[in-house]
C-alpha cells in the first residue's frame, strides 16, 4: 500500500481556469458550479488532483492574480457555498483540489492598499513596500518586460513609490511586517479549514526584498515557508504546497529543503527543453538539464508540464536558445510575449497527433508528477490576436453546438471568443467528438494516464538513462521502483531509427509494452528494433525466472 501522505508523488494533475471551463448559468463566464458539473469528465481522464487558478474577488487586471479579498469568491465564479460544494464533489469522486494562493502581492483595489495609500498613519501603510526614490533594489529584474519598465510605481495619493514585481496594479506585500505574515497565515488556514488539499504558491521567490541582492530566493522567504509547512504538517498533513519558482534547478532545490518546505516545485527549465528536443529530434537538451537537476528528498516531487495558462516561459534558457525557440515556435511577433511564447500545445506541435502523443509520453514518464492544462488533452488551439495571455485561456470546447457547448449565453457576451480557426474550431476539435473516437488524442492520452497510474515506478521510481543507446534521436530511460522496471523508448525524430539495445545488464525474460501488450523476448542480449517517426514504447521488464 502506497503511503497516502505522499499521494502527490503518484498524482496526475489538471489545471483549470474556471472562467473558461463551463458556464452553468448562461452569463458567458465559466463558474464553480459549471466545473462541479464537469467533474466526471475530469475524473474519467484519470486526474487525481485539480489545480484551480485564482477565484477570489479581483478587478481581474491579471486574471485573478490580483486579489482584492482573500476570503471570498469572485461573483462571476459563484459563491463560497459553490466552492464548498465543489470541494465536496471533488472529494466524493476520490480526487483532490488545490487552489492558487498569491502571497507576494495583492490588487491595488484590496482595502489594505486603498487605506495604505490614502493615510500614512494607517496600520496598512506598512503592509506594502514604499520608497521616496526608485533607487532601492536596483538589482531586481523586471518580469513583465513588455509592460513594465520599473519595479517601482509612483502613487500620487501616497506621494511615494511602491514596489511591485508584476503589473503596477499588483503592489507587493511587505513580508518584513509580521502582520502581513499573520494575514497570510489566516488566509491559508481559512481555505485549509474549508477542505482544500493545498496550494500552488504563486511567485514564491519574491516575498522579501534585500538591498544588494536580486531580491529572489532570500533566506527569509525560506524561513516563512518552513513555518507554513510546519503548520500544515501539524494540522493538515495530507495537504500540499506546490511552488512556482521559475528558476534554475539548483536554485529551486532549496525550496524542498530537508523535505520541510514545499512538497512540490514546478521544474521550469525542463519544459522548453522538451520542445527543443522535439524540434531538433535530439535528446541532448533534456539530458543536460536532468544532469543539472539535484536529488530531492524522498517526500518531495517535481511537477512537470508542457503548457500552462501563462506564456511558454523562456526565462530558463540561454539567450541564443531563446532566439532559437522563438524562431522555431513563434515566427510571428504576435506569438511572443515577455520572454516567452503565447501559444498552446497543439499549435506548437503543428497539430501533429504523433508529436502530441510523444510529448505526452515524455510528460508522463519523466521524473515528476505531470500537470495537464485544460483543453490540451483534446489539442485545443489558441488565438494570438487576443491580448496578453488570453489567447491560451479561451472557452473549453465541449461539443460542436453553439459556443462549443461552453455556455448558452448569446454569442458576443462570452468572456472571450471561442477559437474559430479552421483547424481548431469546436466543429473540428471537441470533447464530444474525441470521446466518440477510440483513436483520438483524448482517448489515447486517457489510456496512457491509466497505464501510468497502474505503475508506481513512474511517480516514485529512480530514473536512469539506458546506456547502450547512444543515438541522440532516442530518449531511452529506465524507471525503477521496488522491483518494477520500465524501459521507456522514444524516437524524438521524424525519421525511422534503427537501434540496438544491449540488455546484458538486465535480468529478465521479456519486455512487455504496457501500452499495447506486445512482447519483446530477451533470449538474446542484443535487441535490434526500428522505431518509426515519433514512436514510443513503455516496456515493463518481465523478470520471469530471475
Ligand atoms: C504567476 C502566474 O502564473 C501568472 O499568471 C501571474 O501573472 C503572476 N504569477 C503574478 O501573480
Coordinates of C-alpha atoms and ligand atoms in Angstrom, one line a residue:
X1 CA 0.0 0.0 0.0
X2 CA 1.5 3.3 -1.0
X3 CA 1.9 5.9 1.7
X4 CA -1.1 8.2 1.4
X5 CA 0.7 11.2 2.7
X6 CA 2.8 11.0 -0.5
X7 CA -0.2 10.9 -2.8
X8 CA 1.1 13.8 -4.8
X9 CA 4.1 11.7 -6.0
X10 CA 1.7 9.4 -7.8
X11 CA -0.8 12.0 -8.9
X12 CA -1.8 13.3 -12.3
X13 CA -2.8 17.0 -12.0
X14 CA -5.1 19.0 -14.2
X15 CA -5.0 22.8 -14.3
X16 CA -8.4 24.5 -14.6
X17 CA -9.2 28.1 -15.5
X18 CA -12.7 28.3 -14.0
X19 CA -13.8 31.2 -16.3
X20 CA -13.1 29.1 -19.3
X21 CA -14.4 25.7 -18.3
X22 CA -18.1 25.5 -18.1
X23 CA -20.8 28.2 -17.7
X24 CA -23.6 26.9 -15.6
X25 CA -25.8 30.0 -15.6
X26 CA -25.5 31.3 -19.1
X27 CA -23.8 34.6 -18.2
X28 CA -20.9 34.0 -20.5
X29 CA -18.4 33.2 -17.8
X30 CA -17.4 29.7 -16.6
X31 CA -18.1 29.2 -12.9
X32 CA -17.6 26.9 -10.0
X33 CA -21.0 25.3 -10.4
X34 CA -20.1 24.6 -14.0
X35 CA -16.8 23.0 -13.0
X36 CA -18.7 20.9 -10.5
X37 CA -20.9 19.6 -13.3
X38 CA -17.9 18.6 -15.3
X39 CA -16.0 16.7 -12.6
X40 CA -16.9 13.3 -14.1
X41 CA -15.1 14.3 -17.3
X42 CA -12.0 15.2 -15.3
X43 CA -12.2 12.0 -13.2
X44 CA -12.7 9.9 -16.3
X45 CA -9.5 11.4 -17.8
X46 CA -7.7 9.9 -14.8
X47 CA -6.9 13.1 -12.9
X48 CA -6.1 12.8 -9.2
X49 CA -5.8 16.5 -8.4
X50 CA -7.3 19.7 -9.8
X51 CA -5.4 22.9 -9.6
X52 CA -7.6 26.0 -9.8
X53 CA -6.4 29.3 -11.0
X54 CA -7.4 32.1 -8.5
X55 CA -11.1 32.5 -8.0
X56 CA -11.0 35.3 -5.4
X57 CA -12.7 38.7 -5.8
X58 CA -10.5 40.7 -8.1
X59 CA -10.5 43.5 -10.6
X60 CA -9.0 40.9 -13.0
X61 CA -6.2 43.1 -14.3
X62 CA -4.1 39.9 -14.0
X63 CA -6.9 37.4 -14.3
X64 CA -7.3 36.9 -10.6
X65 CA -3.6 37.0 -9.6
X66 CA -4.6 40.4 -8.3
X67 CA -6.6 39.5 -5.2
X68 CA -8.9 42.1 -3.6
X69 CA -10.2 39.8 -0.9
X70 CA -8.6 36.6 0.3
X71 CA -11.9 35.3 1.9
X72 CA -14.4 35.2 -0.9
X73 CA -15.1 34.2 -4.4
X74 CA -15.4 36.4 -7.5
X75 CA -19.1 36.9 -8.2
X76 CA -18.6 35.8 -11.8
X77 CA -17.4 32.4 -10.5
X78 CA -20.1 31.9 -7.8
X79 CA -20.1 31.9 -4.0
X80 CA -18.2 30.4 -1.1
X81 CA -21.1 27.9 -0.9
X82 CA -20.3 26.9 -4.5
X83 CA -16.7 26.5 -3.5
X84 CA -17.6 24.2 -0.7
X85 CA -19.9 22.2 -2.9
X86 CA -17.1 21.8 -5.4
X87 CA -14.6 20.6 -2.8
X88 CA -17.1 18.0 -1.6
X89 CA -17.9 16.9 -5.1
X90 CA -14.2 16.5 -5.9
X91 CA -13.6 14.5 -2.7
X92 CA -16.6 12.3 -3.3
X93 CA -15.0 11.2 -6.6
X94 CA -11.8 10.4 -4.8
X95 CA -9.9 13.4 -6.3
X96 CA -8.3 16.3 -4.6
X97 CA -8.2 20.0 -5.3
X98 CA -5.6 22.7 -4.7
X99 CA -6.0 26.4 -5.3
X100 CA -3.7 29.2 -6.2
X101 CA -2.5 31.3 -3.2
X102 CA -1.0 34.6 -4.1
X103 CA 1.3 35.6 -1.2
X104 CA 3.6 38.1 -2.9
X105 CA 1.1 40.8 -3.8
X106 CA -2.5 42.0 -3.7
X107 CA -4.6 44.0 -6.1
X108 CA -4.3 47.8 -5.7
X109 CA -8.1 47.5 -5.1
X110 CA -7.6 45.5 -1.9
X111 CA -8.8 47.6 1.0
X112 CA -5.3 47.2 2.6
X113 CA -3.7 49.1 -0.3
X114 CA -6.6 51.6 -0.5
X115 CA -6.1 52.5 3.1
X116 CA -2.3 52.4 2.9
X117 CA -2.1 54.8 0.0
X118 CA -4.6 57.3 1.5
X119 CA -3.3 57.5 5.0
X120 CA 0.4 57.4 6.0
X121 CA -0.7 56.7 9.6
X122 CA -2.9 53.7 8.6
X123 CA -1.7 50.4 10.1
X124 CA -1.9 49.1 6.5
X125 CA 0.7 51.6 5.2
X126 CA 3.4 49.2 6.3
X127 CA 1.7 46.2 4.6
X128 CA 3.4 47.4 1.4
X129 CA 6.9 48.4 0.4
X130 CA 7.3 52.2 -0.1
X131 CA 10.1 54.4 -1.1
X132 CA 10.8 58.1 -1.8
X133 CA 13.1 57.2 -4.7
X134 CA 13.4 54.4 -7.3
X135 CA 16.9 53.8 -6.3
X136 CA 16.3 50.9 -4.0
X137 CA 16.6 47.2 -5.0
X138 CA 18.1 48.0 -8.4
X139 CA 19.4 44.5 -8.9
X140 CA 15.9 43.0 -9.1
X141 CA 14.9 42.1 -12.7
X142 CA 11.7 43.1 -14.3
X143 CA 9.4 40.2 -15.0
X144 CA 6.7 41.6 -17.3
X145 CA 9.2 43.3 -19.6
X146 CA 6.6 44.0 -22.3
X147 CA 4.5 46.3 -20.0
X148 CA 6.6 47.4 -17.0
X149 CA 9.8 49.4 -17.1
X150 CA 10.4 49.6 -13.4
X151 CA 9.5 47.6 -10.3
X152 CA 8.6 50.9 -8.6
X153 CA 5.3 52.8 -9.4
X154 CA 4.6 56.3 -8.3
X155 CA 1.4 56.7 -6.2
X156 CA 0.0 60.2 -6.4
X157 CA -2.2 59.7 -3.4
X158 CA 0.5 58.3 -1.2
X159 CA 3.2 60.7 -2.5
X160 CA 5.6 57.8 -2.6
X161 CA 6.7 54.9 -4.9
X162 CA 5.5 51.4 -4.1
X163 CA 7.2 48.1 -5.0
X164 CA 5.7 45.6 -7.5
X165 CA 7.3 42.6 -9.2
X166 CA 4.4 42.2 -11.6
X167 CA 1.9 44.7 -13.0
X168 CA 1.8 48.0 -11.3
X169 CA -1.7 47.2 -10.3
X170 CA -0.3 44.4 -8.1
X171 CA 1.6 46.1 -5.2
X172 CA 4.0 43.7 -3.4
X173 CA 3.2 42.9 0.3
X174 CA 5.9 43.7 2.8
X175 CA 6.8 40.4 4.4
X176 CA 9.1 42.1 6.9
X177 CA 5.9 43.2 8.6
X178 CA 4.8 40.4 11.0
X179 CA 1.2 41.5 10.5
X180 CA 1.4 40.6 6.8
X181 CA 2.8 37.2 7.6
X182 CA -0.1 36.7 10.1
X183 CA -2.6 37.8 7.4
X184 CA -1.3 35.2 5.0
X185 CA -1.5 32.5 7.6
X186 CA -5.0 33.5 8.4
X187 CA -5.9 33.3 4.7
X188 CA -4.4 29.9 4.1
X189 CA -6.0 28.5 7.3
X190 CA -9.3 29.7 6.0
X191 CA -9.1 27.6 2.8
X192 CA -7.5 24.6 4.5
X193 CA -10.3 24.5 7.1
X194 CA -12.7 24.6 4.2
X195 CA -11.2 21.4 2.9
X196 CA -8.9 22.4 0.2
X197 CA -6.0 20.0 -0.3
X198 CA -3.3 22.5 -0.6
X199 CA -2.0 25.4 -2.7
X200 CA 0.0 26.4 -5.7
X201 CA 2.2 29.0 -4.1
X202 CA 2.4 31.8 -6.7
X203 CA 5.5 33.8 -7.3
X204 CA 7.2 32.3 -4.2
X205 CA 10.8 33.6 -4.8
X206 CA 9.8 37.3 -4.4
X207 CA 8.4 37.6 -0.9
X208 CA 11.2 39.7 0.5
X209 CA 13.5 42.4 -0.7
X210 CA 17.1 42.9 0.4
X211 CA 19.5 45.6 -0.9
X212 CA 22.4 44.2 -2.8
X213 CA 20.6 41.1 -3.9
X214 CA 18.3 40.3 -6.9
X215 CA 15.5 40.0 -4.3
X216 CA 14.8 36.4 -5.1
X217 CA 15.1 33.2 -3.1
X218 CA 16.1 35.0 0.1
X219 CA 16.7 33.1 3.4
X220 CA 13.8 35.0 4.9
X221 CA 11.5 33.5 2.3
X222 CA 12.6 30.0 3.2
X223 CA 12.1 30.7 6.9
X224 CA 8.5 31.8 6.2
X225 CA 7.7 28.7 4.0
X226 CA 9.1 26.5 6.8
X227 CA 6.7 28.0 9.2
X228 CA 3.8 27.4 6.8
X229 CA 4.9 23.8 6.2
X230 CA 5.2 23.1 9.9
X231 CA 1.7 24.4 10.4
X232 CA 0.4 22.2 7.6
X233 CA 2.2 19.1 8.7
X234 CA 0.7 19.5 12.1
X235 CA -2.9 20.4 11.2
X236 CA -3.4 19.2 7.6
X237 CA -0.7 16.6 7.0
X238 CA -2.1 15.5 3.6
X239 CA -2.3 19.0 2.2
X240 CA 0.5 20.1 -0.1
X241 CA 2.4 23.2 -1.2
X242 CA 3.4 23.4 -4.9
X243 CA 5.8 26.2 -5.6
X244 CA 6.0 28.4 -8.6
X245 CA 9.7 29.3 -8.6
X246 CA 10.7 29.9 -12.2
X247 CA 14.4 29.3 -11.5
X248 CA 17.3 27.0 -12.4
X249 CA 17.1 23.6 -10.7
X250 CA 20.0 24.4 -8.3
X251 CA 18.0 27.5 -7.1
X252 CA 14.8 25.6 -6.8
X253 CA 16.4 22.7 -4.8
X254 CA 16.5 24.8 -1.5
X255 CA 12.7 25.1 -1.7
X256 CA 12.5 21.4 -0.9
X257 CA 15.0 22.0 1.9
X258 CA 15.1 18.8 4.1
X259 CA 11.6 17.9 3.0
X260 CA 10.3 20.6 5.3
X261 CA 9.4 23.4 2.9
X262 CA 7.5 22.9 -0.4
X263 CA 6.2 19.4 -1.2
X264 CA 6.5 20.0 -4.9
X265 CA 8.0 22.5 -7.3
X266 CA 7.5 23.0 -10.9
X267 CA 10.5 22.0 -13.0
X268 CA 10.5 25.1 -15.2
X269 CA 13.8 24.6 -17.1
X270 CA 12.9 21.1 -18.4
X271 CA 9.8 22.4 -20.2
X272 CA 11.3 24.4 -23.0
X273 CA 13.9 21.7 -23.5
X274 CA 11.2 19.2 -24.3
X275 CA 10.2 21.5 -27.1
X276 CA 13.8 21.9 -28.2
X277 CA 14.2 18.1 -28.2
X278 CA 11.1 17.6 -30.2
X279 CA 12.1 20.2 -32.8
X280 CA 15.7 19.1 -33.1
X281 CA 14.9 15.4 -32.9
X282 CA 17.6 15.2 -30.3
X283 CA 17.5 14.3 -26.6
X284 CA 20.7 16.2 -25.6
X285 CA 19.0 19.2 -24.0
X286 CA 16.8 17.0 -21.8
X287 CA 19.9 15.1 -20.7
X288 CA 21.8 18.2 -19.9
X289 CA 19.1 19.7 -17.7
X290 CA 18.4 16.4 -15.9
X291 CA 22.1 16.2 -15.2
X292 CA 21.9 19.6 -13.7
X293 CA 18.9 18.7 -11.5
X294 CA 19.9 17.8 -8.0
X295 CA 18.4 14.9 -6.0
X296 CA 15.4 15.9 -3.9
X297 CA 14.2 14.4 -0.6
X298 CA 12.1 11.3 -0.5
X299 CA 8.9 13.1 0.4
X300 CA 9.4 15.7 -2.4
X301 CA 8.4 15.7 -6.0
X302 CA 8.9 17.7 -9.2
X303 CA 5.9 18.8 -11.1
X304 CA 6.3 18.8 -14.9
X305 CA 4.2 20.3 -17.6
X306 CA 4.0 21.0 -21.3
X307 CA 1.9 24.2 -21.1
X308 CA 0.0 26.3 -18.6
X309 CA -2.1 29.5 -18.5
X310 CA 1.0 31.8 -19.0
X311 CA 3.3 32.2 -21.9
X312 CA 5.6 29.3 -22.5
X313 CA 8.4 30.8 -20.5
X314 CA 11.9 31.1 -21.9
X315 CA 13.4 32.6 -18.8
X316 CA 15.3 29.4 -18.0
X317 CA 17.2 29.1 -21.3
X318 CA 20.3 30.8 -22.6
X319 CA 19.8 33.8 -24.8
X320 CA 20.8 32.0 -28.1
X321 CA 18.4 29.2 -27.1
X322 CA 15.6 31.7 -26.6
X323 CA 16.2 33.2 -30.0
X324 CA 16.2 29.7 -31.5
X325 CA 13.0 28.8 -29.7
X326 CA 11.3 32.0 -30.9
X327 CA 12.4 31.3 -34.5
X328 CA 11.2 27.7 -34.3
X329 CA 8.0 28.1 -32.4
X330 CA 7.0 31.7 -32.6
X331 CA 7.9 33.0 -36.0
X332 CA 5.3 35.8 -35.8
X333 CA 5.7 38.7 -33.4
X334 CA 2.2 38.2 -32.0
X335 CA 3.1 34.8 -30.8
X336 CA 5.7 36.2 -28.4
X337 CA 5.1 37.8 -25.0
X338 CA 7.6 38.9 -22.5
X339 CA 10.4 36.3 -22.6
X340 CA 8.1 33.6 -23.9
X341 CA 5.6 32.3 -26.4
X342 CA 1.8 32.6 -26.0
X343 CA 0.7 29.5 -27.9
X344 CA -1.0 26.3 -26.9
X345 CA 0.4 22.8 -27.1
X346 CA -1.3 21.6 -30.3
X347 CA -0.4 24.6 -32.5
X348 CA 3.1 24.5 -31.1
X349 CA 3.4 20.9 -32.3
X350 CA 1.7 21.6 -35.7
X351 CA -1.3 19.7 -34.6
X352 CA 0.5 16.5 -35.4
X353 CA -1.1 13.7 -33.5
X354 CA 2.1 11.6 -33.3
X355 CA 4.1 14.5 -31.9
X356 CA 1.3 15.3 -29.4
X357 CA 1.3 11.8 -28.2
X358 CA 5.1 11.7 -27.9
X359 CA 5.1 14.9 -26.0
X360 CA 2.6 13.4 -23.6
X361 CA 4.7 10.3 -23.4
X362 CA 7.6 12.4 -22.1
X363 CA 5.3 14.2 -19.7
X364 CA 4.0 11.0 -18.2
X365 CA 7.3 9.2 -17.9
X366 CA 10.0 11.7 -17.0
X367 CA 10.6 12.2 -13.3
X368 CA 7.9 14.2 -11.5
X369 CA 4.1 14.4 -11.4
X370 CA 2.5 15.7 -14.6
X371 CA 0.1 18.6 -15.0
X372 CA -2.2 18.8 -17.9
X373 CA -3.5 22.2 -18.9
X374 CA -7.3 22.2 -19.6
X375 CA -8.0 21.8 -23.3
X376 CA -4.6 20.3 -24.1
X377 CA -6.0 16.8 -23.7
X378 CA -8.1 17.5 -26.8
X379 CA -5.5 19.5 -28.6
X380 CA -7.3 22.9 -28.4
X381 CA -6.0 25.8 -30.4
X382 CA -5.1 29.3 -29.4
X383 CA -5.9 32.9 -30.5
X384 CA -2.9 35.0 -30.8
X385 CA -5.0 38.1 -31.6
X386 CA -6.3 38.3 -28.0
X387 CA -4.2 40.5 -25.7
X388 CA -1.7 39.3 -23.0
X389 CA -2.1 35.6 -22.3
X390 CA -5.8 35.5 -23.1
X391 CA -5.2 33.6 -26.3
X392 CA -4.4 30.4 -24.3
X393 CA -7.4 30.9 -22.0
X394 CA -10.3 30.6 -24.4
X395 CA -13.5 28.6 -23.6
X396 CA -13.3 24.9 -23.3
X397 CA -14.6 23.1 -26.4
X398 CA -17.2 20.6 -25.3
X399 CA -19.0 19.9 -28.5
X400 CA -19.9 21.4 -31.8
X401 CA -23.1 23.1 -30.6
X402 CA -23.2 27.0 -30.4
X403 CA -20.4 28.3 -28.2
X404 CA -18.8 24.9 -28.3
X405 CA -21.2 23.7 -25.6
X406 CA -19.4 26.0 -23.1
X407 CA -22.2 28.4 -22.5
X408 CA -25.8 29.2 -23.5
X409 CA -25.1 33.0 -23.5
X410 CA -25.6 34.9 -26.7
X411 CA -22.5 34.9 -28.8
X412 CA -20.7 38.1 -28.1
X413 CA -21.4 38.0 -24.4
X414 CA -18.8 35.4 -23.7
X415 CA -15.9 36.5 -21.6
X416 CA -13.7 35.6 -24.6
X417 CA -14.4 34.3 -28.1
X418 CA -14.1 30.6 -28.9
X419 CA -11.2 29.7 -31.1
X420 CA -12.6 29.8 -34.6
X421 CA -9.8 28.9 -36.9
X422 CA -10.4 26.2 -39.5
X423 CA -8.2 23.7 -37.8
X424 CA -9.2 24.2 -34.2
X425 CA -12.8 25.4 -34.1
X426 CA -15.3 23.3 -32.0
X427 CA -16.7 21.6 -35.1
X428 CA -13.3 20.1 -35.5
X429 CA -11.8 19.9 -32.0
X430 CA -14.2 19.0 -29.2
X431 CA -14.5 16.7 -26.2
X432 CA -17.6 15.0 -27.6
X433 CA -16.0 14.2 -31.0
X434 CA -12.9 12.8 -29.3
X435 CA -14.8 10.8 -26.8
X436 CA -16.5 9.0 -29.7
X437 CA -13.3 8.2 -31.5
X438 CA -11.1 5.5 -29.9
X439 CA -8.0 6.8 -31.8
X440 CA -8.4 10.4 -30.6
X441 CA -5.8 12.3 -28.6
X442 CA -8.2 12.3 -25.7
X443 CA -8.7 8.6 -25.6
X444 CA -5.1 7.7 -26.3
X445 CA -4.0 10.1 -23.5
X446 CA -6.6 8.6 -21.2
X447 CA -5.1 5.2 -21.8
X448 CA -1.6 6.4 -21.2
X449 CA -2.6 8.0 -17.9
X450 CA -4.3 4.8 -16.8
X451 CA -1.2 2.8 -17.6
X452 CA 1.0 5.3 -15.8
X453 CA -1.2 5.1 -12.7
X454 CA -1.0 1.3 -12.7
X455 CA 2.8 1.5 -12.4
X456 CA 4.2 3.4 -9.3
X457 CA 7.6 3.4 -10.9
X458 CA 6.6 6.5 -12.9
X459 CA 5.7 8.6 -9.9
X460 CA 8.2 7.2 -7.4
X461 CA 10.9 5.3 -9.3
X462 CA 14.6 6.0 -9.9
X463 CA 15.5 7.4 -13.2
X464 CA 18.4 6.2 -15.3
X465 CA 19.3 6.6 -19.0
X466 CA 19.8 3.4 -20.9
X467 CA 23.5 3.4 -21.5
X468 CA 23.5 1.2 -24.6
X469 CA 21.6 3.8 -26.6
X470 CA 24.0 6.4 -28.0
X471 CA 21.7 7.5 -30.8
X472 CA 20.7 11.1 -29.7
X473 CA 17.4 10.9 -31.5
X474 CA 16.3 8.4 -29.0
X475 CA 15.2 9.2 -25.4
X476 CA 15.7 5.8 -23.7
X477 CA 15.5 5.5 -19.9
X478 CA 14.5 3.2 -17.1
X479 CA 12.1 4.0 -14.3
X480 CA 12.5 1.5 -11.4
X481 CA 10.7 1.1 -8.2
X482 CA 10.6 -1.8 -5.8
X483 CA 11.3 -4.5 -8.4
X484 CA 9.3 -2.8 -11.1
X485 CA 11.5 -1.8 -14.0
X486 CA 10.2 0.0 -17.0
X487 CA 12.2 0.9 -20.1
X488 CA 10.8 4.0 -21.9
X489 CA 11.9 4.2 -25.6
X490 CA 11.0 7.2 -27.6
X491 CA 12.1 8.3 -31.1
X492 CA 12.2 12.1 -31.0
X493 CA 12.9 12.5 -34.7
X494 CA 10.8 12.4 -37.8
X495 CA 13.0 9.7 -39.3
X496 CA 13.0 5.9 -38.6
X497 CA 15.7 5.0 -36.2
X498 CA 17.3 1.5 -36.1
X499 CA 18.5 0.9 -32.6
X500 CA 20.4 -1.7 -30.9
X501 CA 19.7 -2.4 -27.2
X502 CA 22.2 -4.3 -25.2
X503 CA 20.4 -5.9 -22.4
X504 CA 23.2 -7.9 -20.7
X505 CA 22.8 -5.8 -17.6
X506 CA 19.1 -6.6 -17.4
X507 CA 17.8 -9.7 -15.7
X508 CA 14.6 -10.8 -17.3
X509 CA 12.8 -12.9 -19.9
X510 CA 10.9 -10.3 -21.8
X511 CA 9.9 -6.8 -22.2
X512 CA 6.2 -6.2 -22.3
X513 CA 4.9 -3.0 -23.9
X514 CA 2.4 -1.9 -21.2
X515 CA 0.6 0.4 -23.7
X516 CA -0.1 -2.2 -26.3
X517 CA 0.6 -5.5 -24.5
X518 CA 3.2 -6.6 -27.2
X519 CA 6.1 -8.6 -26.0
X520 CA 9.8 -8.5 -26.9
X521 CA 11.7 -11.6 -26.0
X522 CA 15.1 -11.2 -24.3
X523 CA 16.6 -14.6 -25.4
X524 CA 19.4 -12.7 -26.9
X525 CA 21.1 -9.9 -25.1
X526 CA 21.1 -7.7 -28.1
X527 CA 17.8 -6.5 -29.5
X528 CA 17.5 -4.6 -32.7
X529 CA 14.4 -2.5 -33.2
X530 CA 13.3 0.1 -35.6
X531 CA 11.3 3.0 -34.1
X532 CA 9.4 5.0 -36.7
X533 CA 9.0 8.7 -36.5
X534 CA 7.9 9.9 -33.0
X535 CA 7.2 6.3 -31.9
X536 CA 7.3 5.5 -28.3
X537 CA 7.1 2.3 -26.1
X538 CA 6.9 1.8 -22.4
X539 CA 8.4 -1.7 -21.7
X540 CA 7.9 -3.4 -18.4
X541 CA 10.6 -5.9 -17.7
X542 CA 9.1 -9.4 -17.0
X543 CA 11.7 -10.9 -14.7
X544 CA 10.4 -14.4 -15.2
X545 CA 12.7 -17.0 -13.5
X546 CA 15.2 -14.4 -12.4
Ligands
LIG1 C1 2.5 33.7 -12.0 C2 1.2 33.4 -12.6 O1 1.3 32.1 -13.2 C3 0.9 34.5 -13.6 O2 -0.3 34.2 -14.3 C4 0.7 35.8 -12.8 O3 0.6 36.8 -13.8 C5 2.0 36.1 -12.0 N1 2.4 34.9 -11.2 C6 1.7 37.2 -11.0 O4 0.9 36.7 -9.9

